[in-house]
Amino acid sequence: MQQQQVTNKRIKPIQGHSPQRSPGKFCSNLLNISNKFAGTGGMSSSLAPKKAQAPQKVPKSGIFQALPIIEQTLFKKYYDRGDLPIAVNFSGAVRKIVWKCEPECLDYHLYLPIFFEGLRETEDPYKFLAVNGCEELLQKGETKILSVLPQLIIPIKKALATKNHDIMCITLKKIQKLVKSGQMIGEALVPYYRQILPVMNMYKNKRLNIGDKIDYSQRKNENLSDLIQETLETLEKNGGEDAYINIKYMIPTYESCMF
């Protein structure tokens, strides 16, 4: 009887330990132990002042960087096919160009824009032929140039948009030559200032700080800022009454050379 009474007694569970708790739920409570204890015990601390972080450098926009790749021009394509009436003469100490046909007899509507396209070339003989051929065409074009002027705007704009120092210098010199090559050309160029002047506005006041060194680009007339100033003055002198107003609108820092 005593043994039956002992076996019939219920065993009371120990407080804090429930026999009915599943092992999975018990493990999840152990994993969430960090939620229960949010104190700072065991964390190291210091009274030393924090080191000042260096300010992050602002990334460069690259607005003045030249284009890494210049697309192939029509001048190179036509020259490689043998469609241009021009060649290089290597006889003598100085290279010269030889025309297979007199420049006065050429179709300026076809060839002059192609030679202006060649101003973007950086390798010889394409660069040499384009620069010198364009020079002679402008010298002997007379009245033929004015009617071709609208076709020259896109090649000039592309050449300036390369932001290549050598190409920009050559193009600016050719713009001066173009304006002086005939009457009314400077005035006819005024409506196209919106296409060719924005790049000049960017580089007008950009000068290279070389300290006490010698700037040989001034002797070679290859200082970009000075060339832009000369070009703007040439445009104003040959552009008529509306030239200064339109230049001032596109380049606010420009001051007239006529007043």
Coordinates of C-alpha atoms in Angstrom, one line a residue:
M1 CA 0.0 0.0 0.0
Q2 CA 2.8 2.4 0.9
Q3 CA 4.5 1.6 -2.5
Q4 CA 1.3 2.4 -4.3
Q5 CA 1.0 5.7 -2.5
V6 CA 4.5 6.6 -3.4
T7 CA 4.1 5.9 -7.1
N8 CA 0.8 7.7 -7.3
K9 CA 2.3 11.0 -6.0
R10 CA 2.9 13.6 -8.7
I11 CA 6.4 14.9 -9.1
K12 CA 6.3 18.7 -8.9
P13 CA 8.4 20.4 -11.6
I14 CA 11.3 22.6 -10.6
Q15 CA 10.6 26.3 -10.9
G16 CA 12.1 27.8 -14.1
H17 CA 12.3 24.4 -15.9
S18 CA 9.2 23.3 -17.6
P19 CA 9.3 19.7 -18.9
Q20 CA 6.7 20.5 -21.5
R21 CA 9.0 23.1 -23.2
S22 CA 10.3 22.0 -26.7
P23 CA 14.0 22.0 -27.3
G24 CA 13.7 24.2 -30.4
K25 CA 12.1 27.0 -28.5
F26 CA 14.7 26.7 -25.8
C27 CA 17.5 27.1 -28.3
S28 CA 15.8 30.1 -29.9
N29 CA 15.7 31.8 -26.5
L30 CA 19.5 31.3 -26.1
L31 CA 20.1 32.8 -29.5
N32 CA 18.0 35.9 -28.6
I33 CA 20.0 36.4 -25.4
S34 CA 21.3 39.7 -26.7
N35 CA 17.8 41.1 -26.6
K36 CA 17.5 40.5 -22.9
F37 CA 20.8 42.0 -21.8
A38 CA 21.3 45.5 -23.2
G39 CA 23.8 46.7 -20.7
T40 CA 27.3 48.1 -21.5
G41 CA 29.2 45.7 -19.3
G42 CA 32.5 44.5 -20.8
M43 CA 32.6 47.3 -23.4
S44 CA 35.8 49.2 -23.6
S45 CA 35.7 53.0 -23.4
S46 CA 38.2 55.9 -23.7
L47 CA 38.3 59.5 -22.7
A48 CA 40.7 60.4 -25.5
P49 CA 39.4 62.7 -28.2
K50 CA 38.5 61.1 -31.5
K51 CA 40.8 61.7 -34.4
A52 CA 39.4 64.1 -36.9
Q53 CA 38.7 62.4 -40.2
A54 CA 40.3 63.9 -43.3
P55 CA 37.7 65.5 -45.6
Q56 CA 36.9 63.5 -48.7
K57 CA 38.2 65.0 -52.0
V58 CA 35.5 66.1 -54.4
P59 CA 35.9 64.1 -57.6
K60 CA 36.9 66.0 -60.7
S61 CA 34.3 66.5 -63.3
G62 CA 36.8 66.1 -66.2
I63 CA 35.2 68.9 -68.1
F64 CA 38.6 70.2 -69.5
Q65 CA 39.9 66.7 -70.4
A66 CA 40.4 66.0 -74.1
L67 CA 38.4 63.2 -75.7
P68 CA 40.3 59.9 -75.4
I69 CA 39.2 58.8 -78.9
I70 CA 38.6 60.9 -81.9
E71 CA 36.3 59.4 -84.5
Q72 CA 37.6 58.9 -88.0
T73 CA 37.2 61.9 -90.3
L74 CA 36.0 62.1 -93.9
F75 CA 39.4 63.6 -94.8
K76 CA 41.3 60.4 -93.9
K77 CA 38.7 58.2 -95.7
Y78 CA 38.8 60.3 -98.9
Y79 CA 42.6 60.5 -98.9
D80 CA 43.0 56.7 -98.4
R81 CA 40.7 56.1 -101.3
G82 CA 42.7 58.6 -103.5
D83 CA 39.7 61.0 -103.9
L84 CA 41.6 64.1 -102.8
P85 CA 43.6 66.0 -105.5
I86 CA 46.6 66.6 -103.1
A87 CA 49.8 64.9 -102.2
V88 CA 53.0 65.5 -100.2
N89 CA 56.2 66.7 -102.0
F90 CA 59.3 65.5 -100.1
S91 CA 61.8 67.1 -102.4
G92 CA 63.9 69.7 -100.6
A93 CA 64.4 70.5 -97.0
V94 CA 60.8 71.5 -96.3
R95 CA 57.8 69.4 -97.1
K96 CA 55.2 70.9 -99.4
I97 CA 51.9 70.0 -100.8
V98 CA 51.3 69.4 -104.5
W99 CA 47.9 69.9 -106.0
K100 CA 46.8 67.6 -108.9
C101 CA 44.4 70.3 -109.8
E102 CA 44.5 74.1 -109.2
P103 CA 42.6 75.0 -106.0
E104 CA 40.6 77.7 -107.9
C105 CA 39.1 75.0 -110.1
L106 CA 37.9 72.8 -107.3
D107 CA 34.3 72.4 -106.1
Y108 CA 34.5 74.3 -102.8
H109 CA 31.1 72.9 -101.7
L110 CA 32.7 69.4 -101.7
Y111 CA 36.3 69.8 -100.8
L112 CA 36.4 72.8 -98.3
P113 CA 34.2 71.0 -95.6
I114 CA 36.3 67.9 -96.0
F115 CA 39.5 69.8 -95.4
F116 CA 38.0 71.4 -92.3
E117 CA 37.1 67.9 -91.2
G118 CA 40.7 67.0 -91.4
L119 CA 41.6 69.6 -88.8
R120 CA 40.8 66.9 -86.2
E121 CA 43.6 64.6 -87.5
T122 CA 46.6 64.1 -85.2
E123 CA 48.7 61.9 -87.4
D124 CA 50.8 62.6 -90.5
P125 CA 50.4 62.9 -93.4
Y126 CA 46.7 63.6 -92.8
K127 CA 47.3 66.5 -90.3
F128 CA 50.0 68.1 -92.6
L129 CA 47.8 67.9 -95.7
A130 CA 44.6 69.1 -94.0
V131 CA 46.2 72.1 -92.3
N132 CA 48.2 73.3 -95.3
G133 CA 45.5 72.4 -97.8
C134 CA 42.9 74.3 -95.8
E135 CA 45.2 77.3 -95.7
E136 CA 45.6 77.5 -99.5
L137 CA 41.9 76.9 -100.1
L138 CA 41.1 79.9 -97.9
Q139 CA 43.7 82.0 -99.6
K140 CA 42.4 81.3 -103.1
G141 CA 38.7 80.9 -102.5
E142 CA 37.7 84.5 -102.8
T143 CA 33.9 84.6 -103.4
K144 CA 33.4 80.8 -103.3
I145 CA 33.8 80.6 -99.5
L146 CA 30.7 82.6 -98.5
S147 CA 28.2 80.1 -99.9
V148 CA 30.0 77.2 -98.3
L149 CA 30.0 78.8 -94.8
P150 CA 27.0 76.8 -93.4
Q151 CA 28.7 73.5 -94.2
L152 CA 31.8 74.5 -92.2
I153 CA 30.1 75.0 -88.9
I154 CA 29.7 71.3 -87.9
P155 CA 33.4 70.5 -88.7
I156 CA 34.5 73.6 -86.6
K157 CA 32.2 72.6 -83.8
K158 CA 33.5 69.0 -83.7
A159 CA 37.1 70.2 -83.8
L160 CA 36.6 72.5 -80.8
A161 CA 34.6 69.8 -78.9
T162 CA 37.6 67.5 -78.9
K163 CA 39.2 69.7 -76.3
N164 CA 42.6 68.7 -77.6
H165 CA 45.0 71.5 -77.2
D166 CA 46.7 71.2 -80.6
I167 CA 43.5 70.7 -82.5
M168 CA 41.9 73.7 -80.8
C169 CA 44.8 75.9 -81.6
I170 CA 44.8 75.0 -85.2
T171 CA 41.0 75.4 -85.5
L172 CA 41.1 78.9 -83.9
K173 CA 43.8 80.0 -86.4
K174 CA 41.7 78.7 -89.2
I175 CA 38.6 80.6 -87.9
Q176 CA 40.6 83.8 -88.0
K177 CA 41.8 83.0 -91.5
L178 CA 38.2 82.2 -92.5
V179 CA 36.8 85.5 -91.3
K180 CA 39.5 87.5 -93.1
S181 CA 39.3 85.5 -96.4
G182 CA 36.5 87.4 -97.9
Q183 CA 33.9 90.1 -97.5
M184 CA 30.7 89.5 -95.5
I185 CA 32.0 86.2 -94.1
G186 CA 32.4 87.7 -90.6
E187 CA 28.8 89.0 -90.6
A188 CA 27.5 85.7 -92.0
L189 CA 29.2 83.9 -89.2
V190 CA 27.3 85.8 -86.4
P191 CA 24.2 83.5 -86.4
Y192 CA 26.4 80.5 -85.7
Y193 CA 28.1 81.9 -82.6
R194 CA 25.9 79.7 -80.4
Q195 CA 27.6 76.6 -82.0
I196 CA 31.2 77.7 -81.8
L197 CA 31.5 80.0 -78.8
P198 CA 30.5 77.9 -75.8
V199 CA 33.9 76.0 -75.8
M200 CA 35.7 79.3 -76.1
N201 CA 33.9 80.5 -73.0
M202 CA 35.2 77.5 -71.1
Y203 CA 38.8 78.0 -72.0
K204 CA 39.0 81.8 -72.2
N205 CA 40.3 82.4 -68.7
K206 CA 42.0 79.0 -68.3
R207 CA 45.7 79.7 -67.9
L208 CA 48.5 77.4 -67.0
N209 CA 50.4 78.3 -63.8
I210 CA 54.0 77.4 -64.5
G211 CA 55.6 79.6 -61.8
D212 CA 59.0 81.1 -62.8
K213 CA 59.3 78.8 -65.9
I214 CA 59.3 80.0 -69.5
D215 CA 56.1 79.6 -71.5
Y216 CA 57.3 78.7 -75.0
S217 CA 53.7 78.5 -76.2
Q218 CA 53.5 82.3 -76.4
R219 CA 56.4 82.4 -78.8
K220 CA 54.8 79.7 -81.0
N221 CA 51.4 81.4 -80.7
E222 CA 49.9 78.3 -79.2
N223 CA 48.7 79.8 -75.9
L224 CA 45.0 78.8 -75.9
S225 CA 43.7 81.6 -73.8
D226 CA 45.5 84.2 -76.0
L227 CA 44.3 82.6 -79.2
I228 CA 40.7 82.7 -78.0
Q229 CA 41.0 86.4 -77.2
E230 CA 42.5 87.1 -80.6
T231 CA 39.8 85.1 -82.3
L232 CA 37.0 86.9 -80.5
E233 CA 38.5 90.3 -81.4
T234 CA 38.7 89.2 -85.0
L235 CA 35.1 88.1 -85.0
E236 CA 34.1 91.5 -83.5
K237 CA 36.0 93.6 -85.9
N238 CA 34.7 91.7 -89.0
G239 CA 31.2 90.8 -87.7
G240 CA 29.4 94.1 -88.1
E241 CA 27.2 95.9 -85.6
D242 CA 25.6 92.8 -84.0
A243 CA 28.9 90.9 -83.4
Y244 CA 29.7 92.4 -80.0
I245 CA 26.2 91.9 -78.6
N246 CA 26.2 88.2 -79.6
I247 CA 29.7 87.6 -78.3
K248 CA 28.9 89.3 -75.0
Y249 CA 25.7 87.1 -74.7
M250 CA 27.7 83.9 -75.1
I251 CA 30.9 85.0 -73.3
P252 CA 29.9 87.5 -70.5
T253 CA 33.6 88.2 -69.5
Y254 CA 34.5 89.5 -73.0
E255 CA 35.2 93.2 -73.3
S256 CA 35.0 95.0 -76.6
C257 CA 38.2 95.9 -78.4
M258 CA 36.4 98.6 -80.5
F259 CA 35.3 101.0 -77.8

